Short mmCIF file of N, CA, C and O in Angstrom, two decimals:
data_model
loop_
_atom_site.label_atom_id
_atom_site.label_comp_id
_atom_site.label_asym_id
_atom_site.label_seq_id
_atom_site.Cartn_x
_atom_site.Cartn_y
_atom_site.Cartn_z
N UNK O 1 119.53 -98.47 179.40
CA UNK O 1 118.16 -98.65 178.97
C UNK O 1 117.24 -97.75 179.79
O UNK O 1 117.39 -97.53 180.99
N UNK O 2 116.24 -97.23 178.97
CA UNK O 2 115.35 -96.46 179.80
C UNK O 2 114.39 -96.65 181.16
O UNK O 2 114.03 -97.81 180.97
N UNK O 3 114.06 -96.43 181.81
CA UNK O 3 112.70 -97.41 182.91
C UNK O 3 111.81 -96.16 182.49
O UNK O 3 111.84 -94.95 182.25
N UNK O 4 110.69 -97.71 182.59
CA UNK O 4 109.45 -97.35 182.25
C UNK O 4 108.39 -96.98 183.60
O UNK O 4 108.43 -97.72 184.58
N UNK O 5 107.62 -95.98 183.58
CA UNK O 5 107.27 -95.10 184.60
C UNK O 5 105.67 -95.60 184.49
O UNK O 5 104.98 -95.16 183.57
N UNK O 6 105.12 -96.53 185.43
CA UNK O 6 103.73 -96.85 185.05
C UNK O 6 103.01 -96.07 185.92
O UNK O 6 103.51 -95.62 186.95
N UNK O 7 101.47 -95.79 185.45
CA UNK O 7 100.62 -95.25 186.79
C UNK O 7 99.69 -95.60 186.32
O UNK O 7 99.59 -95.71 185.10
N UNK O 8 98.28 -95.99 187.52
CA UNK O 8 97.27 -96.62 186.95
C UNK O 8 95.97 -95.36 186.55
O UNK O 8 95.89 -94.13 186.59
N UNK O 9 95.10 -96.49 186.15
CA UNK O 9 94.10 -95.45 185.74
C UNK O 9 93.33 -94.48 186.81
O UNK O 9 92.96 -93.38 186.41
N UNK O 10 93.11 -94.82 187.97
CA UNK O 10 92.54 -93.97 189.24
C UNK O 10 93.69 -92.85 189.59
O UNK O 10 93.30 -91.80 190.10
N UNK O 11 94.98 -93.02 189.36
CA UNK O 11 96.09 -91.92 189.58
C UNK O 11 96.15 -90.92 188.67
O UNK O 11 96.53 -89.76 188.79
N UNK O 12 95.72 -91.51 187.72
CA UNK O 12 96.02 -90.44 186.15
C UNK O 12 95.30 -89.76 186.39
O UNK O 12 95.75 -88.63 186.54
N UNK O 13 93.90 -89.92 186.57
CA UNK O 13 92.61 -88.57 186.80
C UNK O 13 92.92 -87.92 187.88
O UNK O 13 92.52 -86.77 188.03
N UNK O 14 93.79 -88.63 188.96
CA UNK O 14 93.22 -87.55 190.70
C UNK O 14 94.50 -87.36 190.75
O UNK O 14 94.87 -86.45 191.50
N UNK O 15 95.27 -87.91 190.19
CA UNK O 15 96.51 -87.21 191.00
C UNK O 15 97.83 -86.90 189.65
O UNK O 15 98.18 -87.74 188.83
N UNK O 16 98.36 -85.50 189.75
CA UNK O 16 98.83 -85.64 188.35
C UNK O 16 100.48 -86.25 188.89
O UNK O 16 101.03 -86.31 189.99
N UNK O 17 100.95 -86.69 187.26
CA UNK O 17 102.31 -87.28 187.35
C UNK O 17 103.25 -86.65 188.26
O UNK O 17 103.12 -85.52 188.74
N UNK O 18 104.21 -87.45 188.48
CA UNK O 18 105.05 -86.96 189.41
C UNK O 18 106.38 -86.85 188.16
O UNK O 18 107.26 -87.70 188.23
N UNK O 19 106.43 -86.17 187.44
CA UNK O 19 107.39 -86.78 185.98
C UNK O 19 106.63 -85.63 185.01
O UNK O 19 105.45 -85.62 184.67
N UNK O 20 107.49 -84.84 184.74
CA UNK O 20 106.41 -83.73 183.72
C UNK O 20 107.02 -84.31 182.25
O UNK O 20 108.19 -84.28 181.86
N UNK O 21 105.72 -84.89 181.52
CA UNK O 21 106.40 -85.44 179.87
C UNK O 21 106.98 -84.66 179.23
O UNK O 21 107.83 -85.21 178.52
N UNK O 22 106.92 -83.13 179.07
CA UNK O 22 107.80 -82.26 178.19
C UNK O 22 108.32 -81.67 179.12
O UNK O 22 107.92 -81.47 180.27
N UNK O 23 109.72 -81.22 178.33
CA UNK O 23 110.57 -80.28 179.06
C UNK O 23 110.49 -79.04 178.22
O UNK O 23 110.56 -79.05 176.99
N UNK O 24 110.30 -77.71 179.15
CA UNK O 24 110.20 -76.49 178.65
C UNK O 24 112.00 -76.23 177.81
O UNK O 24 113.18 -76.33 178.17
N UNK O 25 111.31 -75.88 176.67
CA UNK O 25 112.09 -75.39 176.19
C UNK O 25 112.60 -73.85 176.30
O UNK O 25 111.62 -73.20 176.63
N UNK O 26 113.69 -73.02 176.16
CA UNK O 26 113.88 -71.45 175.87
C UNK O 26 113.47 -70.94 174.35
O UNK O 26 113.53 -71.40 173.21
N UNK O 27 113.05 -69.78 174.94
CA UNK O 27 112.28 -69.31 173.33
C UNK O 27 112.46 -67.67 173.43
O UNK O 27 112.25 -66.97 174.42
N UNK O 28 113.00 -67.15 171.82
CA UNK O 28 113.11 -65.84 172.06
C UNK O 28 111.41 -65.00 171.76
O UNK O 28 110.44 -65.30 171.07
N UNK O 29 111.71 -63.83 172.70
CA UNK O 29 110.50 -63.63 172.01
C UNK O 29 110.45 -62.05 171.81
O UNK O 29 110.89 -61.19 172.57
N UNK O 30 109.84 -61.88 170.64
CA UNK O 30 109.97 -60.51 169.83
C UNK O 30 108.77 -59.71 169.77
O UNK O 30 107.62 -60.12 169.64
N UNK O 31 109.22 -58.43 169.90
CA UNK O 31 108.32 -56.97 170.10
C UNK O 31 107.52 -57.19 168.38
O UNK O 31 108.10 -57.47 167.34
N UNK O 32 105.77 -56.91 168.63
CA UNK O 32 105.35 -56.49 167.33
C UNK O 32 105.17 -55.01 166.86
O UNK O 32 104.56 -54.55 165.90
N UNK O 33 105.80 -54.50 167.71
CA UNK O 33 105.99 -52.66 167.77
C UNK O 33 107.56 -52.42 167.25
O UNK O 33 108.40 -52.43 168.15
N UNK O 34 107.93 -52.26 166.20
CA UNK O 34 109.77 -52.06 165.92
C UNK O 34 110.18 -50.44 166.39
O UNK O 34 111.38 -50.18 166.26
N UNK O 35 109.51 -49.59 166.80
CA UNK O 35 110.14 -48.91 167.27
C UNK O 35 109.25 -47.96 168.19
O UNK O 35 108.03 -47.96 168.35
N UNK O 36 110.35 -47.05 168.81
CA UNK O 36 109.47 -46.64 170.46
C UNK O 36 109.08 -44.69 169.96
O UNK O 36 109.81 -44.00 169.24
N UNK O 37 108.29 -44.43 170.34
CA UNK O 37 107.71 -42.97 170.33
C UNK O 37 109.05 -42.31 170.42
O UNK O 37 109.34 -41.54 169.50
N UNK O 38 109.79 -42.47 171.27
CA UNK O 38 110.73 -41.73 172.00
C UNK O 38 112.43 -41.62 171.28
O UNK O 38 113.35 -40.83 171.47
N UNK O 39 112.25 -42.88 170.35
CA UNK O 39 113.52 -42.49 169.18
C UNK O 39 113.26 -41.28 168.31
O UNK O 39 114.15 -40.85 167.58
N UNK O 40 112.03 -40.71 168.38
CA UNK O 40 111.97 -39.24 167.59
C UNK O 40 112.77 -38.04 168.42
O UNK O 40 113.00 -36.94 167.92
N UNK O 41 113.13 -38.41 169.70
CA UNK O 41 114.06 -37.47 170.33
C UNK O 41 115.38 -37.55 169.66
O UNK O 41 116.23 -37.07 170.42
N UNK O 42 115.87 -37.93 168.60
CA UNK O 42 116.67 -38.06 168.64
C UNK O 42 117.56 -36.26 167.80
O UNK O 42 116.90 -35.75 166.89
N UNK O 43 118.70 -35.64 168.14
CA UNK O 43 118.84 -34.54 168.29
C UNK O 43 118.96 -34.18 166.95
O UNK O 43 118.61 -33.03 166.66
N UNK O 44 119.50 -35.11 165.82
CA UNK O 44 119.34 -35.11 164.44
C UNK O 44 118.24 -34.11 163.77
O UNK O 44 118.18 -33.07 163.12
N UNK O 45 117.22 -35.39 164.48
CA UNK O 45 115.84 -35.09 163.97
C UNK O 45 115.54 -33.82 164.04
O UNK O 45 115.27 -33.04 163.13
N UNK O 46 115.61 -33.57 165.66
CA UNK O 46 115.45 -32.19 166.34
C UNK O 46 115.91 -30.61 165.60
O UNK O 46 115.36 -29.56 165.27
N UNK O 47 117.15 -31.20 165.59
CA UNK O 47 117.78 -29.79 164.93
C UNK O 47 117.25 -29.65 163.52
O UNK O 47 117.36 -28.56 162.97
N UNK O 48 116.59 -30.81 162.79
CA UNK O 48 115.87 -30.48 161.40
C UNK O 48 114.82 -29.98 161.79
O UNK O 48 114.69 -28.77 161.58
N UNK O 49 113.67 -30.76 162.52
CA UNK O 49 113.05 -29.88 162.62
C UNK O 49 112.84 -28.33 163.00
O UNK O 49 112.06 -27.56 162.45
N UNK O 50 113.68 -28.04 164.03
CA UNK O 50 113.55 -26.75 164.19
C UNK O 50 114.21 -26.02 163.27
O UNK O 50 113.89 -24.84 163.42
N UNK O 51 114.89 -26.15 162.51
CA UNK O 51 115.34 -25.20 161.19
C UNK O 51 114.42 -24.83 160.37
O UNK O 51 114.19 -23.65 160.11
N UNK O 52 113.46 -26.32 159.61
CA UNK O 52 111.94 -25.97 159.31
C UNK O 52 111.47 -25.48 159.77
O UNK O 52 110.79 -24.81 158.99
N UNK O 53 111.14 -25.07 161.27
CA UNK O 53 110.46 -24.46 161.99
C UNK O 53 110.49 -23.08 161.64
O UNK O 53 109.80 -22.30 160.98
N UNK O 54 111.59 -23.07 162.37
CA UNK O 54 112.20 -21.34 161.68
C UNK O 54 112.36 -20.98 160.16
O UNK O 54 112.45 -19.76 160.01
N UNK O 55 112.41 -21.57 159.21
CA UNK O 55 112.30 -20.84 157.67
C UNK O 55 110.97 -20.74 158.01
O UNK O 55 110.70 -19.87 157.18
N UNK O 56 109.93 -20.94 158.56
CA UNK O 56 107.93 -21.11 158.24
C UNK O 56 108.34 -19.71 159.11
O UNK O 56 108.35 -18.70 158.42
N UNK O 57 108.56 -19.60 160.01
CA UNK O 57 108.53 -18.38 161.19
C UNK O 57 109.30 -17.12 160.23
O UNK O 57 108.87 -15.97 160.19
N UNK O 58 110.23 -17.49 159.65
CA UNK O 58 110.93 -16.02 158.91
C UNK O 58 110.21 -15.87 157.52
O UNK O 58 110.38 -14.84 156.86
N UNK O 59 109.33 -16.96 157.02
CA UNK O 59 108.83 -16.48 155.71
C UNK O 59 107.22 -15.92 156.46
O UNK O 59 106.39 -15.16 155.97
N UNK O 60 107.21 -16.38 157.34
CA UNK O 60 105.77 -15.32 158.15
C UNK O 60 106.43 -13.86 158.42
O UNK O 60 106.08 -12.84 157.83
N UNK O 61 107.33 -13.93 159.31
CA UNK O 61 108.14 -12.37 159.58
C UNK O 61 107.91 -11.48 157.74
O UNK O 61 107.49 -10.36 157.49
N UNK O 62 108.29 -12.32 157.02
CA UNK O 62 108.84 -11.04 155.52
C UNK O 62 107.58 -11.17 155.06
O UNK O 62 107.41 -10.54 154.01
N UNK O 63 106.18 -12.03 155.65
CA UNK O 63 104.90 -11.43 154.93
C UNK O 63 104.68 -10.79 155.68
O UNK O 63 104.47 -9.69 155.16
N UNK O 64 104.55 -10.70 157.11
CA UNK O 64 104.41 -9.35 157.53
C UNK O 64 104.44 -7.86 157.24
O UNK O 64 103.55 -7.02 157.40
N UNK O 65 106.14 -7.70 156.62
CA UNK O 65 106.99 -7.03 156.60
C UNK O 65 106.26 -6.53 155.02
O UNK O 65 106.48 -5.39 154.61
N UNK O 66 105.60 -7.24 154.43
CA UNK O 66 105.12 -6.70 152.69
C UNK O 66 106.49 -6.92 152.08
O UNK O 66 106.71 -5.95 151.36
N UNK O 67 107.39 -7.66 152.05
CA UNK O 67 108.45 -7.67 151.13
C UNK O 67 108.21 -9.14 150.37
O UNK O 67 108.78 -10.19 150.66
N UNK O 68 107.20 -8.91 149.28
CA UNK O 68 106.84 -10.10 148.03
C UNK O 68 108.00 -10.86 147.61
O UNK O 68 108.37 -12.00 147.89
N UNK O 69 108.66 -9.63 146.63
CA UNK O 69 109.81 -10.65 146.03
C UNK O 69 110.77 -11.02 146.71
O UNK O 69 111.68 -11.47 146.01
N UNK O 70 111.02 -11.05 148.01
CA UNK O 70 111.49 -11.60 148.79
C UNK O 70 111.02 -13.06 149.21
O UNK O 70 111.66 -14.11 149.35
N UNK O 71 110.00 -12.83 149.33
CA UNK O 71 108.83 -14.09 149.41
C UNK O 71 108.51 -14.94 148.86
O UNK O 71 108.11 -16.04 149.23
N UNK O 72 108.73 -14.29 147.42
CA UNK O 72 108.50 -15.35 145.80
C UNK O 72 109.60 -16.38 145.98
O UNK O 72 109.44 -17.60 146.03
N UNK O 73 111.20 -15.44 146.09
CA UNK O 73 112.67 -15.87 145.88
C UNK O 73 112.39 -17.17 146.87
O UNK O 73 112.45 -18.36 146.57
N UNK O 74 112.09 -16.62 148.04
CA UNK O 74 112.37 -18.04 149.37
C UNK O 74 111.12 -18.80 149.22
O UNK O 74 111.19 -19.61 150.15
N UNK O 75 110.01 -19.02 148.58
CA UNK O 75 109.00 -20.03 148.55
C UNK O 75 109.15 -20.71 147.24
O UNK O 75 108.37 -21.63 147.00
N UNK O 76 110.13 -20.35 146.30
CA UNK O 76 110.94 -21.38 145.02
C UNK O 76 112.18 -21.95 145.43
O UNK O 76 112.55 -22.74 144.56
N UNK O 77 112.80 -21.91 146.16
CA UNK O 77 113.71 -22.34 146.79
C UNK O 77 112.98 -23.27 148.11
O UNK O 77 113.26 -24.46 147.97
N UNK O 78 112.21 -23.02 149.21
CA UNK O 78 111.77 -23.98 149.89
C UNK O 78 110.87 -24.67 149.39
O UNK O 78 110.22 -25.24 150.27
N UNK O 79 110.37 -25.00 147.88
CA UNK O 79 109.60 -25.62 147.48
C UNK O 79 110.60 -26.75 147.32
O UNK O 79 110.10 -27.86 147.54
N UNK O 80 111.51 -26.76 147.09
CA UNK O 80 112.54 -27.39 146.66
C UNK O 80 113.19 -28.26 148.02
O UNK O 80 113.22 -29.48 148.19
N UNK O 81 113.65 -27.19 148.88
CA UNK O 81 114.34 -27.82 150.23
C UNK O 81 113.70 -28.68 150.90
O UNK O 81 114.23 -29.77 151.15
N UNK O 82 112.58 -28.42 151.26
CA UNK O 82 111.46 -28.81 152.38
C UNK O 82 111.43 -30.08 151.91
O UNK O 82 111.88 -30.93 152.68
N UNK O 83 110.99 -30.48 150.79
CA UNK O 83 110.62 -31.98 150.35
C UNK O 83 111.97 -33.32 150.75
O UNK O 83 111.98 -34.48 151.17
N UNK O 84 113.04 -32.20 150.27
CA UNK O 84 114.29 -33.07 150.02
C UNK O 84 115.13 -33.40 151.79
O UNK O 84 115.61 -34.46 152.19
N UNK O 85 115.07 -32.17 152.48
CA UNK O 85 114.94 -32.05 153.87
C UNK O 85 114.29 -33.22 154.43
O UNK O 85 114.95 -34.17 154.85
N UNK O 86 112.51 -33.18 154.48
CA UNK O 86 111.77 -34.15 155.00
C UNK O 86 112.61 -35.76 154.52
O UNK O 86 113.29 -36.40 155.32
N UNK O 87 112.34 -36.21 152.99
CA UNK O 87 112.62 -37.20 153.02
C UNK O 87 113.96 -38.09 153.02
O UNK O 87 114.15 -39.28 152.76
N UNK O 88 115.13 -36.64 153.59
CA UNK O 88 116.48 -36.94 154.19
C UNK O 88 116.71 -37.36 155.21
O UNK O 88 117.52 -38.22 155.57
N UNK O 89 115.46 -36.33 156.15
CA UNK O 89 115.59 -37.26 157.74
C UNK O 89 114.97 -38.22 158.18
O UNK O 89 115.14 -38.71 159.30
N UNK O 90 114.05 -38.66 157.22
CA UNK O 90 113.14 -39.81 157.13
C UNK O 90 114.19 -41.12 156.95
O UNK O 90 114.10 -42.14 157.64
N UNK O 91 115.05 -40.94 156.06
CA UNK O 91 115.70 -41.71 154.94
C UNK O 91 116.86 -41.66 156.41
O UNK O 91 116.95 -42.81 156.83
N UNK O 92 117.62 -40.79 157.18
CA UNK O 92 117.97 -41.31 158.27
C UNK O 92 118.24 -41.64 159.29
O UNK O 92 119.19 -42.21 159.82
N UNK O 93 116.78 -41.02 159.75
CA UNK O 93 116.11 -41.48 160.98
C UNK O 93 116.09 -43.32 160.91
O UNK O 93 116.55 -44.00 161.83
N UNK O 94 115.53 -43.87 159.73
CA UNK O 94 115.83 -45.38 159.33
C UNK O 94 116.26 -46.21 159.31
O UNK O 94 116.04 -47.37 159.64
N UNK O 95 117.71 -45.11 158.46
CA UNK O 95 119.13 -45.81 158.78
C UNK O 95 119.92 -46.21 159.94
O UNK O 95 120.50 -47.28 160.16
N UNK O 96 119.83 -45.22 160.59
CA UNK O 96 120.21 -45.19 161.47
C UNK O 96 119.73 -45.89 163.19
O UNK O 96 120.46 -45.96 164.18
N UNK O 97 118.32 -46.31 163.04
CA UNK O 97 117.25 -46.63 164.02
C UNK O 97 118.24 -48.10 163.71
O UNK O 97 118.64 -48.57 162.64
N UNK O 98 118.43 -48.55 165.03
CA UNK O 98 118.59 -50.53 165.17
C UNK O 98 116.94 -50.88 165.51
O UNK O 98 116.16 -50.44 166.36
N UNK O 99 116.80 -51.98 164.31
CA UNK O 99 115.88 -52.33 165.00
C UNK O 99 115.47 -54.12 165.93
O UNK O 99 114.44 -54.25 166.59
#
């Protein structure tokens, strides 16, 4: 059977229980940020981007250079890549992220 724990009314105000009524429970507790600045290092990413990097840098080099239909050929073709590129490493940067 339980015992019952009395204290009077002058103790309750000045002096607190000697008996804490709840017991702390464990509790998980979760990030409202799912992911960190620093998973964009990841070398995947990296090496896409800098490939983009460099087709923008070599289709600057061949305007330089005045060679158009050269220019036409590779800006119908990266009209094409670039989009499908971006939303590949997007698609698995994603996948791949635990979150």
């Amino acid at each position: 059977m339980r015992k019952t724990h009395y204290i009077t009314f002058r103790n309750f105000f000045h002096k607190p229980s000697s008996k804490s009524s709840t017991k702390p429970r464990p509790f998980k507790a979760y990030s409202f940020v799912p992911f960190s600045p620093l998973a964009m290092l990841d070398p995947t990413i990296l090496t896409i981007g800098g490939i983009v990097l460099g087709i923008a840098i070599i289709e600057r080099i061949l305007e330089r250079w005045d060679v158009i239909d050269l220019i036409d050929q590779f800006s119908k073709v990266m009209r094409f890549v670039l989009p499908v590129t971006f939303y590949g490493a997007l698609f698995y940067f994603f996948a791949t992220f635990i979150f």
